Protein backbone atom coordinates (compact mmCIF):
# COMPACT_ATOMS: atom_id res chain seq x y z
CA GLN A 1 7.86 10.86 14.55
CA VAL A 2 5.30 8.95 11.84
CA GLN A 3 7.17 6.69 10.85
CA LEU A 4 6.50 3.71 8.10
CA VAL A 5 8.20 0.48 8.26
CA GLU A 6 8.02 -1.97 4.77
CA SER A 7 8.72 -5.04 4.19
CA GLY A 8 7.41 -7.90 1.62
CA GLY A 9 9.15 -6.86 -1.57
CA GLY A 10 11.80 -9.00 -4.05
CA LEU A 11 11.82 -11.12 -7.32
CA VAL A 12 9.15 -13.19 -8.06
CA GLN A 13 8.29 -15.59 -11.02
CA PRO A 14 5.09 -14.30 -13.82
CA GLY A 15 2.63 -16.02 -12.10
CA GLY A 16 4.37 -15.91 -8.58
CA SER A 17 2.86 -14.38 -5.57
CA LEU A 18 4.66 -11.63 -2.91
CA ARG A 19 2.85 -10.26 0.56
CA LEU A 20 3.14 -6.28 1.21
CA SER A 21 3.05 -5.14 4.78
CA CYS A 22 3.49 -2.68 6.14
CA THR A 23 3.83 -1.32 9.38
CA ALA A 24 2.85 2.94 11.17
CA THR A 25 4.26 4.45 14.29
CA GLY A 26 5.35 7.86 16.40
CA SER A 27 1.09 8.72 15.66
CA ASN A 28 -1.74 8.89 18.78
CA ASP A 29 -3.86 9.96 15.78
CA GLU A 30 -6.54 8.73 14.28
CA ILE A 31 -6.25 6.90 10.78
CA HIS A 32 -8.40 7.69 7.91
CA ASP A 33 -6.64 5.25 5.29
CA MET A 34 -4.06 3.65 4.78
CA GLY A 35 -3.46 1.89 0.91
CA TRP A 36 -0.17 1.28 -1.61
CA TYR A 37 1.05 3.07 -4.35
CA ARG A 38 3.64 2.26 -6.72
CA GLN A 39 5.53 4.06 -9.39
CA ALA A 40 7.36 2.06 -12.11
CA PRO A 41 10.97 3.37 -14.46
CA GLY A 42 9.62 6.48 -16.18
CA LYS A 43 6.36 6.09 -14.52
CA GLN A 44 4.41 8.43 -12.62
CA ARG A 45 2.90 7.53 -9.17
CA GLU A 46 -0.17 4.98 -8.56
CA LEU A 47 -2.54 4.13 -6.28
CA VAL A 48 -2.53 0.57 -6.64
CA ALA A 49 -5.23 -0.53 -3.21
CA THR A 50 -6.38 1.47 -0.53
CA ILE A 51 -8.52 0.80 3.02
CA THR A 52 -10.49 2.93 5.53
CA ARG A 53 -9.93 2.62 8.87
CA ASP A 54 -13.62 0.73 8.63
CA GLY A 55 -13.05 -1.87 6.12
CA GLY A 56 -13.20 -0.56 2.75
CA GLU A 57 -11.65 -0.57 0.06
CA ASN A 58 -10.56 0.10 -3.16
CA TYR A 59 -8.96 -0.83 -6.28
CA SER A 60 -6.98 -0.07 -9.53
CA ASN A 61 -8.44 -1.41 -12.46
CA SER A 62 -4.83 -3.42 -13.31
CA VAL A 63 -4.54 -5.20 -10.20
CA LYS A 64 -8.46 -6.29 -9.08
CA GLY A 65 -9.17 -9.60 -8.77
CA ARG A 66 -5.49 -10.46 -8.74
CA PHE A 67 -4.59 -7.62 -5.85
CA ILE A 68 -6.28 -8.14 -1.53
CA ILE A 69 -5.22 -4.92 0.80
CA SER A 70 -6.97 -6.24 4.05
CA GLY A 71 -5.80 -4.24 7.51
CA ASP A 72 -5.64 -4.73 11.48
CA ASN A 73 -6.15 -1.66 13.16
CA ALA A 74 -4.87 -2.56 16.15
CA LYS A 75 -1.74 -3.06 15.09
CA ASN A 76 -1.38 -0.18 12.91
CA THR A 77 -0.75 -1.99 9.76
CA VAL A 78 -1.61 -3.12 5.98
CA TYR A 79 -1.38 -6.09 3.53
CA LEU A 80 -0.88 -6.30 0.63
CA GLN A 81 -1.70 -9.53 -1.47
CA MET A 82 -0.79 -9.81 -4.65
CA ASN A 83 -1.14 -12.38 -6.16
CA SER A 84 -0.97 -12.88 -10.97
CA LEU A 85 2.48 -10.79 -11.23
CA ASN A 86 2.83 -10.13 -14.93
CA SER A 87 5.71 -7.89 -15.34
CA GLU A 88 3.72 -5.14 -15.29
CA ASP A 89 3.87 -5.54 -11.39
CA THR A 90 7.00 -4.39 -11.36
CA ALA A 91 7.76 -1.27 -9.52
CA VAL A 92 8.47 0.30 -6.36
CA TYR A 93 5.63 0.08 -3.66
CA TYR A 94 4.75 2.28 -1.38
CA CYS A 95 3.24 2.43 1.42
CA ASN A 96 0.73 5.80 1.93
CA VAL A 97 -1.07 6.45 5.36
CA ARG A 98 -3.91 8.72 6.12
CA TYR A 99 -4.83 10.10 9.49
CA GLY A 100 -6.77 12.35 10.70
CA TYR A 101 -11.40 12.61 10.51
CA PHE A 102 -12.45 15.28 7.72
CA PRO A 103 -9.63 16.26 5.25
CA PRO A 104 -7.43 17.99 5.43
CA TYR A 105 -5.32 14.22 6.16
CA GLN A 106 -1.71 14.00 7.58
CA VAL A 107 -0.29 12.46 4.57
CA TYR A 108 2.72 9.69 5.37
CA TRP A 109 4.76 7.72 2.86
CA GLY A 110 7.52 4.57 3.35
CA GLN A 111 10.74 4.97 1.85
CA GLY A 112 9.08 2.30 -0.60
CA THR A 113 9.79 -2.02 -1.83
CA GLN A 114 11.50 -2.35 -5.03
CA VAL A 115 8.79 -6.09 -7.26
CA THR A 116 10.64 -6.38 -9.74
CA VAL A 117 8.63 -10.07 -11.72
CA SER A 118 11.15 -11.86 -13.88
CA SER A 119 11.19 -15.44 -16.06
């Protein structure tokens, strides 16, 4: 059974930084990519950033230049370094993993971790 264990959320002041991590366990299948999505109150879940197994990165325009995604293939772990945080970054952040070489991928989600940016 695949499990995604997230950590690193919390309360931070505007301009501050946080680092999220997520580890996937329970499958020997090949990971295609891992990433982070977020959902603010009253809004739809949106992409934050993803990284493929070979290191290809993708960011939403709203976080480009402030957030950095990285991965450790040996540990099946993805990190999200979030800098210059502002109130619009407040949301529940969800880890996502896609297994497989080609579509359709097997997709799994973490339980979510709250990030609150407030003074």
